[in-house]
Short mmCIF file of C-alpha atoms and ligand atoms in Angstrom, two decimals:
data_model
loop_
_atom_site.label_atom_id
_atom_site.label_comp_id
_atom_site.label_asym_id
_atom_site.label_seq_id
_atom_site.Cartn_x
_atom_site.Cartn_y
_atom_site.Cartn_z
CA MET A 24 2.17 -5.51 -12.61
CA ARG A 25 1.58 -7.73 -10.11
CA VAL A 26 -0.07 -5.89 -7.18
CA GLY A 27 -1.53 -7.60 -3.65
CA ILE A 28 -4.22 -5.90 -2.22
CA ALA A 29 -6.30 -5.93 1.65
CA ALA A 30 -8.66 -4.80 3.35
CA ASP A 31 -10.92 -5.33 6.78
CA HIS A 32 -14.53 -4.31 7.02
CA GLY A 33 -13.79 -0.82 7.01
CA GLY A 34 -12.22 -1.32 3.33
CA PHE A 35 -13.93 -3.94 2.28
CA GLY A 36 -16.04 -2.19 -0.55
CA LEU A 37 -13.13 0.11 -1.51
CA LYS A 38 -11.25 -3.24 -1.88
CA GLU A 39 -13.88 -4.76 -4.16
CA ASP A 40 -14.04 -1.46 -5.74
CA LEU A 41 -10.16 -1.49 -6.54
CA LEU A 42 -9.75 -5.06 -7.18
CA ALA A 43 -12.01 -4.85 -10.21
CA ARG A 44 -10.61 -1.46 -11.31
CA LEU A 45 -6.69 -3.19 -11.19
CA ARG A 46 -8.32 -6.27 -13.11
CA ALA A 47 -9.84 -4.30 -15.80
CA ALA A 48 -6.78 -1.94 -16.26
CA GLY A 49 -4.41 -5.63 -16.86
CA HIS A 50 -3.10 -5.98 -13.30
CA GLU A 51 -2.50 -9.08 -11.84
CA VAL A 52 -3.77 -8.90 -8.64
CA VAL A 53 -3.45 -10.98 -5.29
CA ASP A 54 -6.38 -10.64 -3.29
CA PHE A 55 -5.32 -11.40 0.58
CA GLY A 56 -8.81 -10.50 1.75
CA ALA A 57 -11.42 -9.77 3.51
CA HIS A 58 -13.16 -12.17 0.94
CA ARG A 59 -16.50 -11.33 2.94
CA LEU A 60 -17.98 -8.73 4.69
CA ASP A 61 -17.15 -9.73 8.83
CA SER A 62 -17.97 -6.42 10.75
CA SER A 63 -15.81 -8.24 13.56
CA ASP A 64 -12.46 -8.87 11.43
CA ASP A 65 -8.99 -6.89 12.39
CA TYR A 66 -6.82 -5.65 9.77
CA PRO A 67 -3.77 -7.42 10.60
CA ASP A 68 -4.67 -10.64 9.75
CA PHE A 69 -5.24 -9.44 5.86
CA VAL A 70 -2.39 -6.22 6.13
CA ILE A 71 0.14 -8.38 7.73
CA PRO A 72 0.36 -11.26 4.81
CA LEU A 73 -0.17 -8.75 2.36
CA ALA A 74 3.06 -6.38 3.70
CA ARG A 75 5.32 -9.74 4.17
CA ALA A 76 4.51 -10.55 0.46
CA VAL A 77 5.23 -7.17 -0.44
CA ALA A 78 8.55 -7.69 1.85
CA ALA A 79 9.58 -10.70 -0.04
CA GLY A 80 9.03 -9.84 -3.56
CA LYS A 81 5.96 -12.02 -4.20
CA VAL A 82 3.86 -9.10 -5.20
CA GLU A 83 5.73 -5.76 -6.59
CA ARG A 84 3.43 -3.52 -4.78
CA GLY A 85 0.37 -3.62 -2.63
CA VAL A 86 -2.78 -1.82 -1.86
CA ALA A 87 -3.76 -1.90 1.86
CA VAL A 88 -7.43 -0.74 3.00
CA CYS A 89 -9.05 -0.07 6.37
CA GLY A 90 -11.39 2.75 7.50
CA SER A 91 -9.31 5.49 7.80
CA GLY A 92 -6.11 4.13 6.15
CA VAL A 93 -4.32 4.74 9.71
CA GLY A 94 -4.46 0.90 11.04
CA ALA A 95 -2.94 -0.49 7.86
CA SER A 96 -0.58 1.74 7.54
CA VAL A 97 0.62 1.47 10.89
CA CYS A 98 0.37 -2.52 10.81
CA ALA A 99 2.63 -2.91 7.30
CA ASN A 100 4.92 -0.49 8.48
CA LYS A 101 5.95 -2.79 11.27
CA ILE A 102 7.13 -5.77 8.15
CA PRO A 103 10.97 -4.79 7.29
CA GLY A 104 11.13 -3.73 3.95
CA VAL A 105 8.05 -2.16 4.01
CA ARG A 106 7.48 1.18 3.29
CA ALA A 107 3.71 2.15 3.51
CA SER A 108 1.76 5.29 3.70
CA MET A 109 -1.84 6.49 4.09
CA ILE A 110 -2.28 8.43 0.65
CA ASN A 111 -4.89 10.93 -0.03
CA ASP A 112 -3.63 12.95 -2.82
CA HIS A 113 -2.37 12.43 -5.85
CA PHE A 114 1.07 14.22 -5.33
CA SER A 115 2.24 12.20 -2.15
CA ALA A 116 1.02 9.26 -4.42
CA ARG A 117 3.40 9.85 -7.08
CA GLN A 118 6.19 11.61 -4.98
CA GLY A 119 5.53 9.07 -2.02
CA VAL A 120 7.10 6.35 -4.66
CA GLU A 121 9.39 8.64 -6.49
CA ASP A 122 11.02 10.02 -3.62
CA ASP A 123 10.65 7.43 -0.95
CA HIS A 124 10.19 4.32 -2.49
CA MET A 125 6.89 3.85 -0.88
CA ASN A 126 5.49 0.21 -1.93
CA ILE A 127 2.27 0.07 -0.32
CA ILE A 128 -0.63 2.57 -0.51
CA CYS A 129 -3.12 2.66 2.38
CA LEU A 130 -6.63 4.23 2.08
CA GLY A 131 -9.34 4.66 4.05
CA GLY A 132 -12.57 3.09 2.70
CA ARG A 133 -14.64 5.55 5.18
CA THR A 134 -12.74 8.52 4.02
CA VAL A 135 -12.15 8.75 0.37
CA GLY A 136 -14.46 7.50 -2.49
CA PRO A 137 -13.68 5.30 -5.18
CA SER A 138 -12.78 7.66 -8.17
CA LEU A 139 -10.13 9.57 -5.65
CA ALA A 140 -9.00 6.43 -4.10
CA TRP A 141 -8.32 5.02 -7.71
CA ASP A 142 -6.69 8.07 -8.96
CA ASN A 143 -4.46 7.50 -5.99
CA VAL A 144 -3.79 4.09 -6.57
CA GLU A 145 -2.98 4.67 -10.46
CA ALA A 146 -0.38 7.47 -9.69
CA PHE A 147 0.92 5.07 -7.62
CA LEU A 148 1.56 2.52 -9.49
CA ALA A 149 2.66 4.39 -12.55
CA ALA A 150 5.48 5.99 -10.40
CA GLU A 151 9.11 4.75 -10.09
CA PHE A 152 11.57 5.45 -7.38
CA SER A 153 14.09 8.21 -8.56
CA GLN A 154 17.30 6.35 -7.48
CA ALA A 155 18.33 9.69 -6.68
CA GLU A 156 21.57 9.68 -4.68
CA ARG A 157 19.59 11.93 -1.91
CA HIS A 158 17.05 9.61 -1.23
CA LEU A 159 18.96 6.65 -1.61
CA ARG A 160 21.03 8.24 1.49
CA ARG A 161 17.92 8.82 3.39
CA LEU A 162 16.48 5.62 2.25
CA ALA A 163 19.66 3.77 3.90
CA LYS A 164 18.91 5.83 7.16
CA VAL A 165 15.12 4.77 7.76
CA ALA A 166 16.25 1.04 6.80
CA SER A 167 19.01 0.89 9.26
CA LEU A 168 16.54 1.60 11.57
CA GLU A 169 15.32 -2.07 10.74
CA LYS A 170 18.71 -3.58 12.12
CA ASP A 171 18.33 -1.68 15.80
CA GLU A 172 17.18 -3.66 18.70
C1 LIG B 201 -12.39 -0.80 11.91
O1 LIG B 201 -13.50 -0.44 12.75
C2 LIG B 201 -11.29 0.23 11.78
O2 LIG B 201 -10.57 0.56 13.39
C3 LIG B 201 -10.38 -0.15 10.93
O3 LIG B 201 -10.73 -0.14 9.74
C4 LIG B 201 -8.92 1.35 10.62
O4 LIG B 201 -9.91 2.31 10.50
C5 LIG B 201 -7.82 1.21 11.68
O5 LIG B 201 -7.31 2.24 11.34
#
């Protein structure tokens, strides 16, 4: 899969770890930065380009990492077409895609270790949206918010 990844300083170490694991697993990874550890950088500078790429279909899914996963999630969801969530467990990593069509997983570099993060990323990438009528109906209601002023 073609996957985008981004992180600020709070998620930089975890991003580097996940980047290597993604490539070793055979994914094509686009790295939206940060490309070096800079303790004064800002997560929107990396998460917004990733989110725009996901929304435009330039990458199929995204992985966004900040210190907690919260800022990355809040930021990514401002981009129309993005359905991002902070994920800390395997069940939500899978069901978030199957039911809610999540297209960006957000992780906390200061809150989850690399093994748990990787398990969640693997579950996220392996899952597919169910296309179930009830979920399409709910997502249409969510998507309608993007048309509101
Ligand atoms: C940066 O210090 C930190 O606030 C950021 O990485 C993230 O945790 C925000 O949600």
